[in-house]
Short mmCIF file of C-alpha atoms in Angstrom, two decimals:
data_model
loop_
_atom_site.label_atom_id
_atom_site.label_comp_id
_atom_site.label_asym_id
_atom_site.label_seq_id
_atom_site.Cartn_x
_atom_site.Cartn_y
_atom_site.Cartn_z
CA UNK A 137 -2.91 34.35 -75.01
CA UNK A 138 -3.79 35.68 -78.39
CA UNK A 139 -1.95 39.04 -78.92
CA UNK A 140 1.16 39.31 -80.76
CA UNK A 141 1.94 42.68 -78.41
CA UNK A 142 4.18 42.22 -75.85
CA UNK A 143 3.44 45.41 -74.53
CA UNK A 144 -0.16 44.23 -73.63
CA UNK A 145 0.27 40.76 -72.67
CA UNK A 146 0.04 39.89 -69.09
CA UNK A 147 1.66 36.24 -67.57
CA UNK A 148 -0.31 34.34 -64.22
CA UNK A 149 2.12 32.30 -62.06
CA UNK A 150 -0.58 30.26 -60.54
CA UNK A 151 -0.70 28.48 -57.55
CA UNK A 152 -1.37 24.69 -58.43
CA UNK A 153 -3.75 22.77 -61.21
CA UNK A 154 -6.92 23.37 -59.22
CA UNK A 155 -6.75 27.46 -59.17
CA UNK A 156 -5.41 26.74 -62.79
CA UNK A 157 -8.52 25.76 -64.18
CA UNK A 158 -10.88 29.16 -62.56
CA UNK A 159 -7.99 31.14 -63.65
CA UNK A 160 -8.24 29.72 -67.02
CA UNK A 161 -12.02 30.06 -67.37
CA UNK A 162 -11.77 33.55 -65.89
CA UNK A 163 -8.99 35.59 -67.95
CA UNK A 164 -9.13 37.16 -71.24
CA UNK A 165 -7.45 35.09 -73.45
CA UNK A 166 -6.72 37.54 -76.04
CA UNK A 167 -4.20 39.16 -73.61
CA UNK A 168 -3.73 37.26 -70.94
CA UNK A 169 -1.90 33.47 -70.08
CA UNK A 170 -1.54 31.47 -67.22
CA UNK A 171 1.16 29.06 -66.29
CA UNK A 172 0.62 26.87 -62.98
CA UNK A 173 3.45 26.27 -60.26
CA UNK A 174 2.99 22.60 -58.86
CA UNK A 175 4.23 22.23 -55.44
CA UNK A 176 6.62 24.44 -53.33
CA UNK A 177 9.29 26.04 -55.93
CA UNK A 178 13.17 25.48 -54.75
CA UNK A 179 14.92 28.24 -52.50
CA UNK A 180 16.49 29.79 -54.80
CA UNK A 181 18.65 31.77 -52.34
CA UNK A 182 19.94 28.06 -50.47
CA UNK A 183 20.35 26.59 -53.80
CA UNK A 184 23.13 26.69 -56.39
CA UNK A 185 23.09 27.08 -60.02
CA UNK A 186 23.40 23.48 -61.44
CA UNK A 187 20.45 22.95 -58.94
CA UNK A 188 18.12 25.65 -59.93
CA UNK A 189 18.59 24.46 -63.64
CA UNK A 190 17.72 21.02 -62.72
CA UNK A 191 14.10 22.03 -61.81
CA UNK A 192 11.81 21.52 -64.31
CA UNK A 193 9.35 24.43 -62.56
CA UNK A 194 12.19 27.07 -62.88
CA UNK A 195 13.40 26.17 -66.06
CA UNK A 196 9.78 25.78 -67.81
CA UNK A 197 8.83 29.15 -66.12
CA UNK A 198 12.29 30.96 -67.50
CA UNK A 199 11.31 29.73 -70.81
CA UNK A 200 7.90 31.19 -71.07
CA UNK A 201 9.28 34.46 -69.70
CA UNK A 202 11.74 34.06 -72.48
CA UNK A 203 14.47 36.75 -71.83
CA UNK A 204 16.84 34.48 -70.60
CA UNK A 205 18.74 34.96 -67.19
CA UNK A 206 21.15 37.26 -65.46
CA UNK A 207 23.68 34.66 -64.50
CA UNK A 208 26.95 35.45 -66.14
CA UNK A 209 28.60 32.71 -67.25
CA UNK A 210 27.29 30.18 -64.10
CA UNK A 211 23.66 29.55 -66.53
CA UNK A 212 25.57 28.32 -69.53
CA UNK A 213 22.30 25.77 -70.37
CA UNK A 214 20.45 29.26 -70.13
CA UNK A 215 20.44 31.70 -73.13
CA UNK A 216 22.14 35.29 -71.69
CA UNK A 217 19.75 38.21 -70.44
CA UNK A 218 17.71 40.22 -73.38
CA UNK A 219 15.07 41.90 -71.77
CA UNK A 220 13.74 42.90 -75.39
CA UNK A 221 12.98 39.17 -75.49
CA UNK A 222 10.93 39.77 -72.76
CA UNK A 223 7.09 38.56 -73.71
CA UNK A 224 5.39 39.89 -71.38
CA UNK A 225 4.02 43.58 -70.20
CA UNK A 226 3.66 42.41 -66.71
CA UNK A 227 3.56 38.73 -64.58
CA UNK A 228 1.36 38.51 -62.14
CA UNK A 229 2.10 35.88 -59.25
CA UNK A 230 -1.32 34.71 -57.76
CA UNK A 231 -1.61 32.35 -54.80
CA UNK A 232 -4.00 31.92 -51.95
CA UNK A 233 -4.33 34.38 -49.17
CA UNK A 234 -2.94 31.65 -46.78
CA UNK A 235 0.22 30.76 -44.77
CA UNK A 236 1.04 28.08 -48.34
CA UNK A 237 0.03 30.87 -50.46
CA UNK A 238 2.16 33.11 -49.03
CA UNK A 239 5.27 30.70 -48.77
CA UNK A 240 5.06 29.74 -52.35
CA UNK A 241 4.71 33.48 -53.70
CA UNK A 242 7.70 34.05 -51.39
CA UNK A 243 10.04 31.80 -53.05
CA UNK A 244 8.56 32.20 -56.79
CA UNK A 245 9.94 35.96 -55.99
CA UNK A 246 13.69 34.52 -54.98
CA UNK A 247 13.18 33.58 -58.58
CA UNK A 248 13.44 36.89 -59.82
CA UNK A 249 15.46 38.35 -56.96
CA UNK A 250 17.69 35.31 -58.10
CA UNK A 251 17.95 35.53 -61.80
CA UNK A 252 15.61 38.13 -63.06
CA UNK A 253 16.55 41.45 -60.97
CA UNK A 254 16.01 43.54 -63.79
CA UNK A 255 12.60 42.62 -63.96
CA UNK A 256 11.84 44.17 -60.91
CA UNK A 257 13.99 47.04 -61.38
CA UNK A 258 11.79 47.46 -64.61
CA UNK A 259 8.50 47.25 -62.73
CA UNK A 260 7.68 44.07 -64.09
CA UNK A 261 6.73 41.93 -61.81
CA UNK A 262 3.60 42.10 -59.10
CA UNK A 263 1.91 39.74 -57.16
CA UNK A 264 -2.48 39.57 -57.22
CA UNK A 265 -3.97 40.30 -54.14
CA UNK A 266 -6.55 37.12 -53.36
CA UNK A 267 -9.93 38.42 -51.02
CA UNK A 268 -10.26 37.29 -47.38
CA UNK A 269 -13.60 37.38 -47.34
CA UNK A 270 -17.08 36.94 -49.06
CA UNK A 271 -19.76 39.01 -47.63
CA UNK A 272 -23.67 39.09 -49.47
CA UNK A 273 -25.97 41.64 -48.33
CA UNK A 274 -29.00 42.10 -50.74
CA UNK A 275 -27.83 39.97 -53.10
CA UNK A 276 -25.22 41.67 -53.97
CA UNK A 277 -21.63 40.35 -53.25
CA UNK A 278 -18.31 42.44 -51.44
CA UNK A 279 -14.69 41.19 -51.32
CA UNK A 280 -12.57 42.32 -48.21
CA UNK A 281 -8.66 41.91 -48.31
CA UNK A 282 -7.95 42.53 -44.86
CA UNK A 283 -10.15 42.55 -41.32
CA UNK A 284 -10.50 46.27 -41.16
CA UNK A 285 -11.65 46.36 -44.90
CA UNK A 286 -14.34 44.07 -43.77
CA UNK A 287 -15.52 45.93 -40.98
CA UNK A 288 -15.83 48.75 -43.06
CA UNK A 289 -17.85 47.04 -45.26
CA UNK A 290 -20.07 45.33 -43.04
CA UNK A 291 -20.54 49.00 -41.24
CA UNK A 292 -22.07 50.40 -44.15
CA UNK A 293 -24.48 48.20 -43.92
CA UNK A 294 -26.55 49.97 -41.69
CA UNK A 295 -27.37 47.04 -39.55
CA UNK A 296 -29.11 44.89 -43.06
CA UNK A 297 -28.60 41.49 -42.56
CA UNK A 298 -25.75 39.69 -44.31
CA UNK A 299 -23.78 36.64 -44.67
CA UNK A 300 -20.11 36.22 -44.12
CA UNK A 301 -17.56 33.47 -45.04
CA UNK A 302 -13.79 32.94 -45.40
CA UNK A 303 -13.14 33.37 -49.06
CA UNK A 304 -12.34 30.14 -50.90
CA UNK A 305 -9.18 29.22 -51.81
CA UNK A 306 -8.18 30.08 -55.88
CA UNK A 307 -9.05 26.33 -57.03
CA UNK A 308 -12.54 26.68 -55.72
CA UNK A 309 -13.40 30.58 -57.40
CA UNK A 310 -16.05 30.36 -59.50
CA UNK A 311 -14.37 31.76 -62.64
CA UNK A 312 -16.59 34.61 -62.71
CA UNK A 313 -15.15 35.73 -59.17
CA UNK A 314 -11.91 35.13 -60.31
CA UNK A 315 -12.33 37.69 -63.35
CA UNK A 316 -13.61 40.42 -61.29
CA UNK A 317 -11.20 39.70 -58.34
CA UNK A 318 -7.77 38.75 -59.76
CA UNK A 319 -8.11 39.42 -63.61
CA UNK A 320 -10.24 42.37 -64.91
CA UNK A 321 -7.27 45.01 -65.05
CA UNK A 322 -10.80 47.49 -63.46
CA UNK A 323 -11.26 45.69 -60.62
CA UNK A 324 -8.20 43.53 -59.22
CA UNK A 325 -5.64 44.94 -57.24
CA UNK A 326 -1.90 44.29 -58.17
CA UNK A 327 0.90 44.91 -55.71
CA UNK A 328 3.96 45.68 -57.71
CA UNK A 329 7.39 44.46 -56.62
CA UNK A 330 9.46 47.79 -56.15
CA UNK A 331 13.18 48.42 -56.78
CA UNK A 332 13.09 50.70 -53.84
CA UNK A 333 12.06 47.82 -51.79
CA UNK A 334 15.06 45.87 -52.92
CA UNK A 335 17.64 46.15 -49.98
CA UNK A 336 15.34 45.07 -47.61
CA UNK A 337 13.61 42.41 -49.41
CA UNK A 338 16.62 41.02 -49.72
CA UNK A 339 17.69 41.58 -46.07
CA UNK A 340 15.07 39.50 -45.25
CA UNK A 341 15.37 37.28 -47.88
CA UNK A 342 18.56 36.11 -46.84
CA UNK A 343 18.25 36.48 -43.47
CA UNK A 344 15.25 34.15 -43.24
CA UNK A 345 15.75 31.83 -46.45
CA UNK A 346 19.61 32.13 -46.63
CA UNK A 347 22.44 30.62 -45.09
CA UNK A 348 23.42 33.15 -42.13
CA UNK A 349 21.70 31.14 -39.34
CA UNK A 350 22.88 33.55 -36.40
CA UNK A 351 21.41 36.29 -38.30
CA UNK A 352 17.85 34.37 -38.46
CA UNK A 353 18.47 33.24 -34.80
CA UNK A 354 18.96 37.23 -34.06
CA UNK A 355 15.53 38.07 -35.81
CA UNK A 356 13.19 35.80 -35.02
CA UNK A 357 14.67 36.72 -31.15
CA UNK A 358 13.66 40.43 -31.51
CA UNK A 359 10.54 40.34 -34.23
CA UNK A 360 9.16 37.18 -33.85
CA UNK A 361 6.62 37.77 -31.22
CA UNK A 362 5.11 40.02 -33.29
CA UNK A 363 4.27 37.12 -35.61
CA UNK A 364 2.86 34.66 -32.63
CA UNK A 365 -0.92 35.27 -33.93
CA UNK A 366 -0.27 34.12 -36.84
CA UNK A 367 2.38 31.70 -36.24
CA UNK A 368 1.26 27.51 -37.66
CA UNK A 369 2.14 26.22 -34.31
#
């Protein structure tokens, strides 16, 4: 990332080294860096301080952020919370559009629920939406993020021929498809992580990556059949 502006700079959180090299090869460097998650990040709801500071992930990923962390006095290896030392306009977390994607993104954002709640609060933080699907009809190429988006697509076709498949996962994007998809600030699509969605993030947060096992118990009980389709059973 080449600008100085930390009003126009934009951070990746990147699922893995694979995705890390399209995303590289994709992104406009003058505004734009990447830095790749390796594995499944710790809990940070289940975990304690001297813990979360022992993981090299966390701690590398607080330091790029580089406005320290809202800790109190329980961080003392961590420098105190300045969010004008914050380098970045917005971070972006971007994993694949899988049940792993979706886990990792899931506890990268206990990260900032965690240590970094300001950042939301301040609009901050968002997460990329990936494609589903890959559909070519006349040479020219659609993305679909959800089933109905691709029957809408394939409908206004007008019964042309065309060729469907699963979209890739990140590390296999041509980086290209990774500009257009996940990158070029015309064409992605962002989610951003709201304050107003706070209280019940973190119900659910805690209920199903905290402590309160009854509480868990008690909501898979009464929601989780509506989760059975997509359930890795």
């Amino acid at each position: 990332c080449r600008s100085r502006d930390p009003e126009h700079r934009e951070l990746y959180i990147v699922e893995g080294d694979s995705a890390m090299t399209s995303c590289k090869l994709g992104r406009d460097a003058e505004f734009q860096a990447i830095i790749p998650v390796r594995g499944k990040t710790l809990n940070c709801l289940k975990s304690d301080y001297d813990r979360i500071f022992k993981s090299e992930i966390i701690v590398d990923l607080l330091k790029v952020i580089g406005c320290g962390v809202e800790v109190g006095g329980k961080g003392k290896s961590q420098e105190a919370f300045d969010i004008g030392q914050l380098k970045w306009s917005k971070i972006i977390i971007c994993t694949d559009a899988d049940e792993d994607g979706y886990q990792i993104r899931t506890l990268i954002l206990t990260i900032f629920y965690r240590l970094l709640p300001t950042l939301i609060k301040e609009g901050r933080v968002y997460i990329a939406e990936s494609p589903l699907y890959e559909i070519t009809c006349k040479n020219q190429i659609y993305f679909a993020y959800d089933e109905n988006e691709k029957q809408k697509i394939v409908a206004g076709f007008g019964g042309a021929k065309y060729t469907l498949q699963r979209s890739k996962g990140l590390g296999e994007n041509e980086p290209d498809m990774m500009w257009q998809t996940t990158m070029n600030p015309e064409t992605r699509r962002l989610i951003k992580i709201m304050e107003a969605d706070r209280a019940k993030t973190e119900y659910i947060f805690e209920t199903l990556l905290g402590d309160d096992l009854s509480e868990r118990k008690k909501f898979i009980a009464e929601y989780g059949r509506e989760y059975l389709a997509e359930a890795d059973i």
